[in-house]
């Protein structure tokens, strides 16, 4: 299958169609083969395939599989596949993607460099051990490259080696950790990196003058990041209850709240992961790895921070998301999971770079949608309170009766003139 990117991902009222009609429209649009959606029919992942994937299999476990529409990512009209149990993530991201048009989302994806850690414990002299490892880094890198010739042919392979001192003494003696940086191209790379770390560990420990400890990748993939930007005009931010400029100000304020407070930043980032995880699950990725990396990255300077921030500009709002995103379009579960393969086809993601860009775009879209909903709700509540006071006064309330009537109207949600008169009459009849 080699589908073309969809002619346009702008699908109005797609949600109103039935499943069969949605499928028909997408088959046309994305040039998928006629049986394309069989891969997400119930039972498409066979029991035999599932039994080969994990242990003690009893069955398969389904989630709704959907597509978020309206996305433009790096000037390409894009359909974003999502698998998720939570309502409104697909709708919210499609809505935010519509607001971001026609510029859409602009991404920068770093080289796909993963970190492998080789721990060395009981190092007799950590300073000397670290210096010897640094001096041998070219030798170690050359050895690592010899172990993955095919990856090197694809333009990837080991690209860096450095050493960190973790302890001079303690229960594990002197502790060093060597980091092997590996460009994994289109693979997520965990197995690849682990294999390299295993192979180099004895030599590294010998050079450092200690004993080999753990050898495994780090999921804090701060060398493998995605940056996604979008710029939304006030007109797009406006809702029927709130002006665009008001919504813009409220979203920027919500971003500052997340920048100041880890309790808020956590929920802000959860909103980002709503979109990111939905794409990761649909495309068969190790979402635990990305989750672990995202939160460690959010806390990398000692305080937990939002992964995306929003700033006001003249007439609009600019957002930027930066997060680590280790994903693969080869390896992992992809060779067995038909739904994951369909998801990649639907998204037109033929490289890990592109898949990472789409995950990031989905993440900033769900963040924007959540902040806008919170902002307009707050604005709406403010408007309602003002409106309720106005109605109370119009009904004849004065003094503290204004607040009493307005509070009751707001509490019941019935912010109406006749209700204001009723409440006022009742309160005036009550002894005070
Ligand atoms: P993998 O083991 O399937 O290896 C990918 C293979 O794809 C490589 O051997 C490579 O030779 C081949 N390949 C083909 N085309 C390629 C291309 N264009 N670019 C790069 N490689 C190409 O997969 P992996 O990505 O090494 O490991 C991912 C798996 O490891 C996931 O299933 C993950 O859940 C699991 N895992 C994760 C952790 C962790 O995150 N801590 C730990 C262990 C295992």
PDB file of N, CA and C and ligand atoms in Angstrom, residues 150-151 154 184-192 194 217 219 286 288-289 330-333, ligand 1:
ATOM      1  N   UNK A 150      24.098  -2.436   9.402  1.00  0.00           N
ATOM      2  CA  UNK A 150      22.924  -2.111   8.568  1.00  0.00           C
ATOM      3  C   UNK A 150      22.344  -0.757   8.965  1.00  0.00           C
ATOM      4  N   UNK A 151      22.357  -0.475  10.260  1.00  0.00           N
ATOM      5  CA  UNK A 151      21.848   0.815  10.729  1.00  0.00           C
ATOM      6  C   UNK A 151      22.734   1.944  10.172  1.00  0.00           C
ATOM      7  N   UNK A 154      21.912   2.731   6.740  1.00  0.00           N
ATOM      8  CA  UNK A 154      20.683   3.531   6.619  1.00  0.00           C
ATOM      9  C   UNK A 154      20.907   4.981   7.046  1.00  0.00           C
ATOM     10  N   UNK A 184      18.753   6.048  15.716  1.00  0.00           N
ATOM     11  CA  UNK A 184      17.995   4.806  15.451  1.00  0.00           C
ATOM     12  C   UNK A 184      17.152   4.896  14.195  1.00  0.00           C
ATOM     13  N   UNK A 185      17.311   5.975  13.420  1.00  0.00           N
ATOM     14  CA  UNK A 185      16.536   6.136  12.177  1.00  0.00           C
ATOM     15  C   UNK A 185      15.037   5.926  12.414  1.00  0.00           C
ATOM     16  N   UNK A 186      14.426   4.948  11.746  1.00  0.00           N
ATOM     17  CA  UNK A 186      12.971   4.798  11.849  1.00  0.00           C
ATOM     18  C   UNK A 186      12.525   3.845  12.948  1.00  0.00           C
ATOM     19  N   UNK A 187      13.470   3.333  13.733  1.00  0.00           N
ATOM     20  CA  UNK A 187      13.094   2.441  14.842  1.00  0.00           C
ATOM     21  C   UNK A 187      12.955   3.255  16.124  1.00  0.00           C
ATOM     22  N   UNK A 188      12.088   2.804  17.030  1.00  0.00           N
ATOM     23  CA  UNK A 188      12.056   3.400  18.370  1.00  0.00           C
ATOM     24  C   UNK A 188      13.408   3.151  19.013  1.00  0.00           C
ATOM     25  N   UNK A 189      13.916   1.951  18.859  1.00  0.00           N
ATOM     26  CA  UNK A 189      15.324   1.708  19.147  1.00  0.00           C
ATOM     27  C   UNK A 189      15.664   1.066  20.473  1.00  0.00           C
ATOM     28  N   UNK A 190      14.670   0.725  21.302  1.00  0.00           N
ATOM     29  CA  UNK A 190      14.988   0.186  22.636  1.00  0.00           C
ATOM     30  C   UNK A 190      15.820  -1.095  22.532  1.00  0.00           C
ATOM     31  N   UNK A 191      15.370  -2.031  21.716  1.00  0.00           N
ATOM     32  CA  UNK A 191      16.106  -3.301  21.619  1.00  0.00           C
ATOM     33  C   UNK A 191      17.474  -3.092  21.003  1.00  0.00           C
ATOM     34  N   UNK A 192      17.478  -2.232  19.995  1.00  0.00           N
ATOM     35  CA  UNK A 192      18.726  -1.929  19.304  1.00  0.00           C
ATOM     36  C   UNK A 192      19.775  -1.366  20.284  1.00  0.00           C
ATOM     37  N   UNK A 194      19.693  -1.450  23.614  1.00  0.00           N
ATOM     38  CA  UNK A 194      20.009  -2.398  24.693  1.00  0.00           C
ATOM     39  C   UNK A 194      21.060  -3.401  24.236  1.00  0.00           C
ATOM     40  N   UNK A 217      18.658   1.262  27.682  1.00  0.00           N
ATOM     41  CA  UNK A 217      18.403   2.627  27.211  1.00  0.00           C
ATOM     42  C   UNK A 217      17.800   3.487  28.324  1.00  0.00           C
ATOM     43  N   UNK A 219      14.790   6.201  28.934  1.00  0.00           N
ATOM     44  CA  UNK A 219      13.591   6.725  28.279  1.00  0.00           C
ATOM     45  C   UNK A 219      13.521   8.246  28.331  1.00  0.00           C
ATOM     46  N   UNK A 286       5.150   2.186  21.829  1.00  0.00           N
ATOM     47  CA  UNK A 286       5.360   1.986  23.266  1.00  0.00           C
ATOM     48  C   UNK A 286       5.031   3.311  23.962  1.00  0.00           C
ATOM     49  N   UNK A 288       4.127   3.842  26.982  1.00  0.00           N
ATOM     50  CA  UNK A 288       4.697   4.005  28.338  1.00  0.00           C
ATOM     51  C   UNK A 288       6.060   4.682  28.247  1.00  0.00           C
ATOM     52  N   UNK A 289       6.813   4.301  27.218  1.00  0.00           N
ATOM     53  CA  UNK A 289       8.144   4.896  27.029  1.00  0.00           C
ATOM     54  C   UNK A 289       8.025   6.402  26.790  1.00  0.00           C
ATOM     55  N   UNK A 330       9.147   1.120  12.132  1.00  0.00           N
ATOM     56  CA  UNK A 330       9.573  -0.274  11.936  1.00  0.00           C
ATOM     57  C   UNK A 330       9.757  -0.867  13.331  1.00  0.00           C
ATOM     58  N   UNK A 331       9.716  -2.195  13.406  1.00  0.00           N
ATOM     59  CA  UNK A 331      10.005  -2.877  14.676  1.00  0.00           C
ATOM     60  C   UNK A 331       8.836  -2.848  15.638  1.00  0.00           C
ATOM     61  N   UNK A 332       9.117  -3.241  16.878  1.00  0.00           N
ATOM     62  CA  UNK A 332       8.088  -3.283  17.908  1.00  0.00           C
ATOM     63  C   UNK A 332       6.922  -4.170  17.503  1.00  0.00           C
ATOM     64  N   UNK A 333       5.708  -3.675  17.761  1.00  0.00           N
ATOM     65  CA  UNK A 333       4.501  -4.479  17.488  1.00  0.00           C
ATOM     66  C   UNK A 333       4.033  -4.339  16.044  1.00  0.00           C
TER      67      UNK A 333
HETATM   68  P1  LIG B   1      13.122  -3.913  17.083  1.00  0.00           P
HETATM   69  O1  LIG B   1      13.772  -4.734  18.103  1.00  0.00           O
HETATM   70  O2  LIG B   1      12.005  -4.526  16.338  1.00  0.00           O
HETATM   71  O3  LIG B   1      14.271  -3.448  16.083  1.00  0.00           O
HETATM   72  C1  LIG B   1      14.052  -2.651  14.950  1.00  0.00           C
HETATM   73  C2  LIG B   1      14.705  -3.327  13.801  1.00  0.00           C
HETATM   74  O4  LIG B   1      14.291  -2.708  12.589  1.00  0.00           O
HETATM   75  C3  LIG B   1      16.224  -3.190  13.835  1.00  0.00           C
HETATM   76  O5  LIG B   1      16.781  -4.431  14.047  1.00  0.00           O
HETATM   77  C4  LIG B   1      16.611  -2.675  12.455  1.00  0.00           C
HETATM   78  O6  LIG B   1      17.584  -3.473  11.880  1.00  0.00           O
HETATM   79  C5  LIG B   1      15.337  -2.804  11.651  1.00  0.00           C
HETATM   80  N1  LIG B   1      15.093  -1.719  10.675  1.00  0.00           N
HETATM   81  C6  LIG B   1      14.520  -1.877   9.456  1.00  0.00           C
HETATM   82  N2  LIG B   1      14.409  -0.706   8.835  1.00  0.00           N
HETATM   83  C7  LIG B   1      14.906   0.234   9.644  1.00  0.00           C
HETATM   84  C8  LIG B   1      15.014   1.660   9.566  1.00  0.00           C
HETATM   85  N3  LIG B   1      14.602   2.347   8.487  1.00  0.00           N
HETATM   86  N4  LIG B   1      15.524   2.331  10.629  1.00  0.00           N
HETATM   87  C9  LIG B   1      15.907   1.654  11.744  1.00  0.00           C
HETATM   88  N5  LIG B   1      15.837   0.311  11.871  1.00  0.00           N
HETATM   89  C10 LIG B   1      15.328  -0.401  10.843  1.00  0.00           C
HETATM   90  O7  LIG B   1      12.588  -2.548  17.661  1.00  0.00           O
HETATM   91  P2  LIG B   1      13.340  -1.452  18.510  1.00  0.00           P
HETATM   92  O8  LIG B   1      12.856  -0.180  17.895  1.00  0.00           O
HETATM   93  O9  LIG B   1      14.800  -1.657  18.647  1.00  0.00           O
HETATM   94  O10 LIG B   1      12.701  -1.635  19.953  1.00  0.00           O
HETATM   95  C11 LIG B   1      11.381  -1.236  20.190  1.00  0.00           C
HETATM   96  C12 LIG B   1      10.705  -2.234  21.105  1.00  0.00           C
HETATM   97  O11 LIG B   1      11.451  -2.359  22.315  1.00  0.00           O
HETATM   98  C13 LIG B   1       9.343  -1.788  21.491  1.00  0.00           C
HETATM   99  O12 LIG B   1       8.452  -2.854  21.302  1.00  0.00           O
HETATM  100  C14 LIG B   1       9.472  -1.467  22.985  1.00  0.00           C
HETATM  101  O13 LIG B   1       8.258  -1.693  23.649  1.00  0.00           O
HETATM  102  C15 LIG B   1      10.545  -2.419  23.412  1.00  0.00           C
HETATM  103  N6  LIG B   1      11.319  -2.107  24.635  1.00  0.00           N
HETATM  104  C16 LIG B   1      11.244  -0.895  25.290  1.00  0.00           C
HETATM  105  C17 LIG B   1      12.024  -0.660  26.413  1.00  0.00           C
HETATM  106  C18 LIG B   1      11.973   0.699  27.048  1.00  0.00           C
HETATM  107  O14 LIG B   1      11.414   1.613  26.500  1.00  0.00           O
HETATM  108  N7  LIG B   1      12.550   0.893  28.245  1.00  0.00           N
HETATM  109  C19 LIG B   1      12.873  -1.645  26.887  1.00  0.00           C
HETATM  110  C20 LIG B   1      12.939  -2.856  26.205  1.00  0.00           C
HETATM  111  C21 LIG B   1      12.166  -3.082  25.065  1.00  0.00           C
END
